[in-house]
Short mmCIF file of C-alpha atoms in Angstrom, two decimals:
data_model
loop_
_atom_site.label_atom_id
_atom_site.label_comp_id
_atom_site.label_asym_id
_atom_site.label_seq_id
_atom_site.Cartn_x
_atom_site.Cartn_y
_atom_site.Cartn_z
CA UNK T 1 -13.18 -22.47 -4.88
CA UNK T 2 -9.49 -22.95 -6.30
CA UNK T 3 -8.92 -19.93 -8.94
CA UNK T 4 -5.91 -19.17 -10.42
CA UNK T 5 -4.56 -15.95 -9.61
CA UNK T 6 -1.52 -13.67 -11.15
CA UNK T 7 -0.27 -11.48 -8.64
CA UNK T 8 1.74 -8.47 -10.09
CA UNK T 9 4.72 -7.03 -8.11
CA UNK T 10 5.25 -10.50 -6.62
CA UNK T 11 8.81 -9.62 -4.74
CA UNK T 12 7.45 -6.18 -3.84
CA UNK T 13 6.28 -5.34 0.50
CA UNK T 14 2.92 -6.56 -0.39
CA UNK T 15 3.52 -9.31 -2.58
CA UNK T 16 5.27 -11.22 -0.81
CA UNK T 17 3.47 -11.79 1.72
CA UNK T 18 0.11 -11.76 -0.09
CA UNK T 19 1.44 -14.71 -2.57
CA UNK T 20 2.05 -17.54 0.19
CA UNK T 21 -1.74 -16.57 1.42
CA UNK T 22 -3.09 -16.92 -1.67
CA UNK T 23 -1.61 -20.52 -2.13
CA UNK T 24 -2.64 -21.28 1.79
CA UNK T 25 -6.37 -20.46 0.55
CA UNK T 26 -6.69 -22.88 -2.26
CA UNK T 27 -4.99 -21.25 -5.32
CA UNK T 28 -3.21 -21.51 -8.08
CA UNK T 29 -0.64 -18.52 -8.09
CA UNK T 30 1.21 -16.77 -10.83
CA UNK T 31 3.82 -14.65 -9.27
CA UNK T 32 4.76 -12.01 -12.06
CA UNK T 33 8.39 -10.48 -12.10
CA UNK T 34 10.54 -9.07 -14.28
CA UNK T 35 13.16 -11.41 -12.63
CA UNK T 36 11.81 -14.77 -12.62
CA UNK T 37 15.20 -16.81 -12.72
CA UNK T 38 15.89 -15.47 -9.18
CA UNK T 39 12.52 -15.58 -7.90
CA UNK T 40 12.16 -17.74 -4.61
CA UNK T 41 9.07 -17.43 -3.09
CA UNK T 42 5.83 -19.90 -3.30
CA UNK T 43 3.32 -19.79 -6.68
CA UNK T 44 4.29 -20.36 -9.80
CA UNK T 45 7.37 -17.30 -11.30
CA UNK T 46 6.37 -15.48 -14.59
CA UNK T 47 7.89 -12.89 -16.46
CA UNK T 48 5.63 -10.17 -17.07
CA UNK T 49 6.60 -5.37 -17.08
CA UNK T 50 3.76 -3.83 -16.96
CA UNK T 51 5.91 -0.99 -19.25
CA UNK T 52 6.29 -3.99 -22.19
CA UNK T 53 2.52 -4.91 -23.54
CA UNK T 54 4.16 -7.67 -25.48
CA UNK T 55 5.04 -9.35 -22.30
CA UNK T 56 1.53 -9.74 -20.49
CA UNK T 57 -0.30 -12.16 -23.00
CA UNK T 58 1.64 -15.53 -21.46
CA UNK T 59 1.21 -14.18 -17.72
CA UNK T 60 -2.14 -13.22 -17.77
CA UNK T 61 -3.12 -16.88 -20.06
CA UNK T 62 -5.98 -18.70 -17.69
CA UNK T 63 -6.08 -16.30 -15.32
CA UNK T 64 -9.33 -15.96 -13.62
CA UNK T 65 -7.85 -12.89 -11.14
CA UNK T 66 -5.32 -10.83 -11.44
CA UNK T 67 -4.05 -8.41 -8.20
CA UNK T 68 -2.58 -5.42 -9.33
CA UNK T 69 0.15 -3.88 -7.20
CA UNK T 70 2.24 -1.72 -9.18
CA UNK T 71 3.61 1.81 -8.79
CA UNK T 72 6.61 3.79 -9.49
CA UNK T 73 6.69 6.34 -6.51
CA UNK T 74 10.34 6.29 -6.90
CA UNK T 75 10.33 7.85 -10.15
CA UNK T 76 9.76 11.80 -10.32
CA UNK T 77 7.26 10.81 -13.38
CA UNK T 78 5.74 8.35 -12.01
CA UNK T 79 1.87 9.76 -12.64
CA UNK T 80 2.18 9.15 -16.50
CA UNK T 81 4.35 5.95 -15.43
CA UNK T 82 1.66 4.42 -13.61
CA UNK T 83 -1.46 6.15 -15.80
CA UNK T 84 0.42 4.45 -18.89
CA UNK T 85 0.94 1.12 -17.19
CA UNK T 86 -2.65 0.24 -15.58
CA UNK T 87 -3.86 0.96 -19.13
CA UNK T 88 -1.65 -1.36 -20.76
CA UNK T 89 -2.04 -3.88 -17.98
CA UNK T 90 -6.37 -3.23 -18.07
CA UNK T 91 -6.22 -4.10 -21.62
CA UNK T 92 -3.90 -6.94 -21.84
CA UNK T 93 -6.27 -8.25 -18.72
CA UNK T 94 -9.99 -8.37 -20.96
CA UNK T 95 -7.70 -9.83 -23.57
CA UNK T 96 -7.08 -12.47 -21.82
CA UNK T 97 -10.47 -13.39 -20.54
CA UNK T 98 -9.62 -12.15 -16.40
CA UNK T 99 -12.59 -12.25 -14.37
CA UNK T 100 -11.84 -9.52 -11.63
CA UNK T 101 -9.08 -7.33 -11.17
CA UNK T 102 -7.82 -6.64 -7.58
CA UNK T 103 -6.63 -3.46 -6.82
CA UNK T 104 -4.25 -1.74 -3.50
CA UNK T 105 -5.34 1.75 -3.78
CA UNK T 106 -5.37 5.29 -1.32
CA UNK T 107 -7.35 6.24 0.91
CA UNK T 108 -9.07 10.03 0.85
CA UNK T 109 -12.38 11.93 0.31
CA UNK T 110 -13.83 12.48 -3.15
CA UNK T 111 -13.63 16.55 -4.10
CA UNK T 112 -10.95 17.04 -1.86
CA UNK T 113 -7.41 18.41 -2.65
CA UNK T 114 -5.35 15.05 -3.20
CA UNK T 115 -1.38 14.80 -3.23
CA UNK T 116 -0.49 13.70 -6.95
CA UNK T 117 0.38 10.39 -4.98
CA UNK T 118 -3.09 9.63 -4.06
CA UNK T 119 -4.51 11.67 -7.26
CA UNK T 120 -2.38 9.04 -9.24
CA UNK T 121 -3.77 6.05 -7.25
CA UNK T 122 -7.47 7.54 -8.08
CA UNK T 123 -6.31 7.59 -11.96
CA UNK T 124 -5.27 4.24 -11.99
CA UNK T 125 -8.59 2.57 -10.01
CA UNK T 126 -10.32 4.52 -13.50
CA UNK T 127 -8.50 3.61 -15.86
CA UNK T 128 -7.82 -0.24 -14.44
CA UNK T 129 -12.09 -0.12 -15.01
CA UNK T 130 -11.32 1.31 -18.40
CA UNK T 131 -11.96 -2.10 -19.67
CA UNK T 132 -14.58 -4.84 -19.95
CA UNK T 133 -12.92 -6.27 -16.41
CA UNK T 134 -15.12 -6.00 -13.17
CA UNK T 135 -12.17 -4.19 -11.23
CA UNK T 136 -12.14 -4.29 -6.76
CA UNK T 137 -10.62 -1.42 -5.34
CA UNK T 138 -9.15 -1.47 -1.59
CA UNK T 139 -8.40 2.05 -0.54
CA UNK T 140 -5.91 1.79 2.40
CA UNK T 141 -3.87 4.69 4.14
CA UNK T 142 -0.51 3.50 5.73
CA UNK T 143 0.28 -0.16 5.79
CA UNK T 144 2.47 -1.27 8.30
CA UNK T 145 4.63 -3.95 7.94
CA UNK T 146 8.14 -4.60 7.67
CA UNK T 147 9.73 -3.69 4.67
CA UNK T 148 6.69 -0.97 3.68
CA UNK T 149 8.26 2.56 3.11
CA UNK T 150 5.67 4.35 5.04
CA UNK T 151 6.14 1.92 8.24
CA UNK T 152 9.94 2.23 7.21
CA UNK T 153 10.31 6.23 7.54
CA UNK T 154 8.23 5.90 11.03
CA UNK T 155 10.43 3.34 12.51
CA UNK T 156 13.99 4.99 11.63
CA UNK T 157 12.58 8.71 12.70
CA UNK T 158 11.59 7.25 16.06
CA UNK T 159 14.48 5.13 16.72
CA UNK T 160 17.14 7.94 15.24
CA UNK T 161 15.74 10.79 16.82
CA UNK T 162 15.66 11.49 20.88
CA UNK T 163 13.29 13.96 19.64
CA UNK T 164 11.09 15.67 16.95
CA UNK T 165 10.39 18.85 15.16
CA UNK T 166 6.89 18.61 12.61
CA UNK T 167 4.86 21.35 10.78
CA UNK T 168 1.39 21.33 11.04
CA UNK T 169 0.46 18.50 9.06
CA UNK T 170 1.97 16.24 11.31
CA UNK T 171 -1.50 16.53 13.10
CA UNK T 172 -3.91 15.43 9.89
CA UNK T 173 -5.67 12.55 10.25
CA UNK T 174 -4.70 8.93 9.34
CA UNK T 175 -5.95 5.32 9.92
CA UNK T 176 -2.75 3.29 9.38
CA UNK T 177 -3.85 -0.62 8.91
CA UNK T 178 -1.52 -3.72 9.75
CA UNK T 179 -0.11 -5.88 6.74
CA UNK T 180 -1.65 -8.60 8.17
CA UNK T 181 -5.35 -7.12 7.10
CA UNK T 182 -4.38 -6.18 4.56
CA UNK T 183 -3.46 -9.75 2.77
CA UNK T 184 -7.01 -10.86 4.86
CA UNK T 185 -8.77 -8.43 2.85
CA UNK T 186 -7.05 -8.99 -0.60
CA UNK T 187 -7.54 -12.62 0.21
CA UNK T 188 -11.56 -12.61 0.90
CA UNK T 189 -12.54 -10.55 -2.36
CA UNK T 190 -10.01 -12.26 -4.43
CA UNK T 191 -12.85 -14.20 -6.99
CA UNK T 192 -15.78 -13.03 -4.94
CA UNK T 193 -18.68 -11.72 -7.09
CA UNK T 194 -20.11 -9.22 -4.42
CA UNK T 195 -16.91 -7.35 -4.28
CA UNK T 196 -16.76 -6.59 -8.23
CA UNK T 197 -17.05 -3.73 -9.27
CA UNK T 198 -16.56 -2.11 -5.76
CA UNK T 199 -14.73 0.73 -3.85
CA UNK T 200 -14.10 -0.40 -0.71
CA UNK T 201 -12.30 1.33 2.30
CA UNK T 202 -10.15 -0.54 4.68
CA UNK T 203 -8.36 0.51 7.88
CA UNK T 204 -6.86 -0.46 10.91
CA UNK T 205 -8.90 -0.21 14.31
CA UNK T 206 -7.41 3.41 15.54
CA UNK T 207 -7.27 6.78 13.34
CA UNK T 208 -4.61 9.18 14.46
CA UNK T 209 -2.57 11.85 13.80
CA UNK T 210 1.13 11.13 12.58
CA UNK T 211 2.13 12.82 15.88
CA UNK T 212 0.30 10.06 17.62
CA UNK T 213 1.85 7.59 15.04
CA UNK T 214 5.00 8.18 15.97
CA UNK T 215 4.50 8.84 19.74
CA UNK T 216 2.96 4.96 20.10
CA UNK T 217 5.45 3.64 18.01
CA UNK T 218 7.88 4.67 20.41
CA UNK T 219 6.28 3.56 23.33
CA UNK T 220 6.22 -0.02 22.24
CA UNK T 221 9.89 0.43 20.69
CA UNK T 222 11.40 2.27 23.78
CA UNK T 223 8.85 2.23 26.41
CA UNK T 224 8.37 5.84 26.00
CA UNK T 225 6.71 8.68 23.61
CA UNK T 226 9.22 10.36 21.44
CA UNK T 227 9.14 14.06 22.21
CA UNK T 228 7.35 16.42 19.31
CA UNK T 229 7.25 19.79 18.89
CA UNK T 230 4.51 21.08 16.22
CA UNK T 231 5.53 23.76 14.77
CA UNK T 232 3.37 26.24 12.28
CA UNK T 233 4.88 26.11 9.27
CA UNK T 234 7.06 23.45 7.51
CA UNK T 235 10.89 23.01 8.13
CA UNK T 236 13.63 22.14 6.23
CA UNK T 237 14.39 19.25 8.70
CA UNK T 238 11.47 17.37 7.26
CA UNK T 239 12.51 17.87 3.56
CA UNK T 240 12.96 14.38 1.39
CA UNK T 241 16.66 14.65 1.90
CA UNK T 242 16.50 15.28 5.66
CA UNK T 243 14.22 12.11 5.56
CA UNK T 244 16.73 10.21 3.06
CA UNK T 245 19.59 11.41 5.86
CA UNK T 246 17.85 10.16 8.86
CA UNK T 247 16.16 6.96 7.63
CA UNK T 248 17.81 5.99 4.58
CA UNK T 249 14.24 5.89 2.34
CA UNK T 250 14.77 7.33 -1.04
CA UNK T 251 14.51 11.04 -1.44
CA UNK T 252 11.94 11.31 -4.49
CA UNK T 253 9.78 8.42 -2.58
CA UNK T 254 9.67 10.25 0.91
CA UNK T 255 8.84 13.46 -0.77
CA UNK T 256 5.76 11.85 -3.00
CA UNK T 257 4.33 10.14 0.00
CA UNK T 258 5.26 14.00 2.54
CA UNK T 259 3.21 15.57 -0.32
CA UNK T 260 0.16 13.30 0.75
CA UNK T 261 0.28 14.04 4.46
CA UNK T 262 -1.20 17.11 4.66
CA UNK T 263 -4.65 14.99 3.68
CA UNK T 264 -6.99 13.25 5.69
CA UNK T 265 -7.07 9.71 5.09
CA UNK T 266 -9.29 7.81 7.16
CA UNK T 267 -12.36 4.90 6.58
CA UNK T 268 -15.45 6.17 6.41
CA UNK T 269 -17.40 3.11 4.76
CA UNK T 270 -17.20 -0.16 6.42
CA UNK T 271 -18.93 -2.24 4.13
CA UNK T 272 -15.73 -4.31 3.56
CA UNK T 273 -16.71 -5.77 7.18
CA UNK T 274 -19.43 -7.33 5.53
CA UNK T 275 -17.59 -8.81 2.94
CA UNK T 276 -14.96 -9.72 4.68
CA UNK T 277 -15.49 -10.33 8.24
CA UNK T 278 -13.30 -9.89 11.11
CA UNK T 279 -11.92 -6.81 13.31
CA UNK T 280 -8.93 -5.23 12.21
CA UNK T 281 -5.77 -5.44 14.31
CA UNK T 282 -4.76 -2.23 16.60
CA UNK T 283 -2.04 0.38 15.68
CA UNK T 284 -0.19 -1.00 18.40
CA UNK T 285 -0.44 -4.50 17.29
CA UNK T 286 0.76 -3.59 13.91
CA UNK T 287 4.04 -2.25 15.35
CA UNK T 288 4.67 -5.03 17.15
CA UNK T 289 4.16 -7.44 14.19
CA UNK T 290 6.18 -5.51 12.32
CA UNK T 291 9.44 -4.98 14.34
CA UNK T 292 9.09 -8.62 15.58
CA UNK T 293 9.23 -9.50 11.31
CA UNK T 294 11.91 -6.98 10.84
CA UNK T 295 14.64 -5.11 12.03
CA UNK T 296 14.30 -3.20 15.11
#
């Protein structure tokens, strides 16, 4: 069934790559950007800020779903930022007559202590449902893929570094999933009536510890594990500004996503298996899909 679809952040690490899928599987595509003039990918360009109201009316006209991947982790406000924003963008949706709304969100256990990263992401799945719009949520940890910050900071550490130094919450938890399941999973609920209304987890097929992150993406970079030392207690060498020094990531993003890393984030419901079938790819995998797309 051909739908037509507006896909927010349209030039953003997702977006990209989720935009030519979308067209490959039947649809009509609005990609929204606040830069349409110079916008050079596949679907249909739109201008559309989800920080102008007046500016999502003509976007969001005869648009049956609309995939919402916006967030402002680069900006030290960005929980009112994105709070403000999903409202706006919730509203201007049941305006307009949208059908679902599609949403990337985090990954972590109800009642437990979130960042304000992933506390933010669970504000904006409730306010996104704040309207009369059946709203799908996809709660990922780490995407890899080239281009994503998260895959970004692992890649420069490992290849920078002939060794490592980490507190203690370098041993939490995590199920990091590959880009490529990521657009596969977007894709499959995008218009399908089982998903609405849904939380659904997705992950990749190993959890592990950002220790053991790092130490396989080194063996497939370099043919070796990258030596780590844990350490009890956190180190300056690990600040956002060592991180910005080392890797080149911006210092107020690598500090909001360090603040989440002392949480377990892994799947725990696999119901999205059902919906949309098909095993995900390996940690390993992922790595090597992303440095063969990027820069090595």
């Amino acid at each position: 069934m051909s739908l037509t679809v507006l896909v927010t952040g349209a030039t953003g690490f997702v977006g990209r790559r989720l935009v030519p899928a979308l067209v490959e599987a039947g649809h009509q595509v609005k990609a929204m950007t606040r830069n349409p003039d110079t916008y050079d990918g596949q679907g249909d360009p739109v201008f559309g800020d989800v920080n102008d109201p007046g500016s999502l009316a003509a976007p969001l006209e005869g648009v049956d779903v609309a995939i919402y991947l916006v967030h402002s982790l680069d900006d030290n406000d960005f929980e009112r930022k994105d709070a403000e924003a999903a409202k706006t963008f919730a509203l201007a949706a049941a305006a307009n007559g949208v059908q679902q709304i599609v949403y990337l969100g985090g990954l972590g256990k109800e009642g437990s202590q979130l960042s304000p990263h992933l506390r933010s992401r669970r504000e904006v799945e409730t306010l996104l449902a704040g309207s009369d719009v059946p709203v799908t949520v996809l709660r990922a940890a780490i995407v890899v893929g080239a281009g994503g910050i998260s895959w970004e900071m692992t890649r420069k550490l490992v290849k920078n570094l002939p060794a490592m130094v980490v507190p203690k919450w370098a041993a939490t938890l995590t199920q990091p999933i590959a880009l490529d399941d990521v657009i596969r999973y977007i894709v499959g609920v995008t218009g399908l009536e089982k998903a609405y209304g849904q939380v659904l987890e997705i992950g990749g097929a190993d959890q592990l510890s950002y220790i053991g992150m790092m130490q396989e993406a080194g063996e497939v970079m370099l043919g070796r594990k990258v030596p780590v030392l844990k350490v009890p207690v956190g180190t300056p060498l690990l600040s956002s500004w060592w991180i910005k020094l080392i890797t080149g990531v911006n210092a107020t993003t690598a500090g909001n996503l360090i603040d989440s890393m002392g949480t377990e984030v892994v799947q725990t419901d696999y119901t999205i298996r059902d919906l949309v079938p098909g095993e995900p790819l390996t940690y390993a995998e992922a790595v090597r899909r992303a440095l063969e797309e990027g820069p090595r």
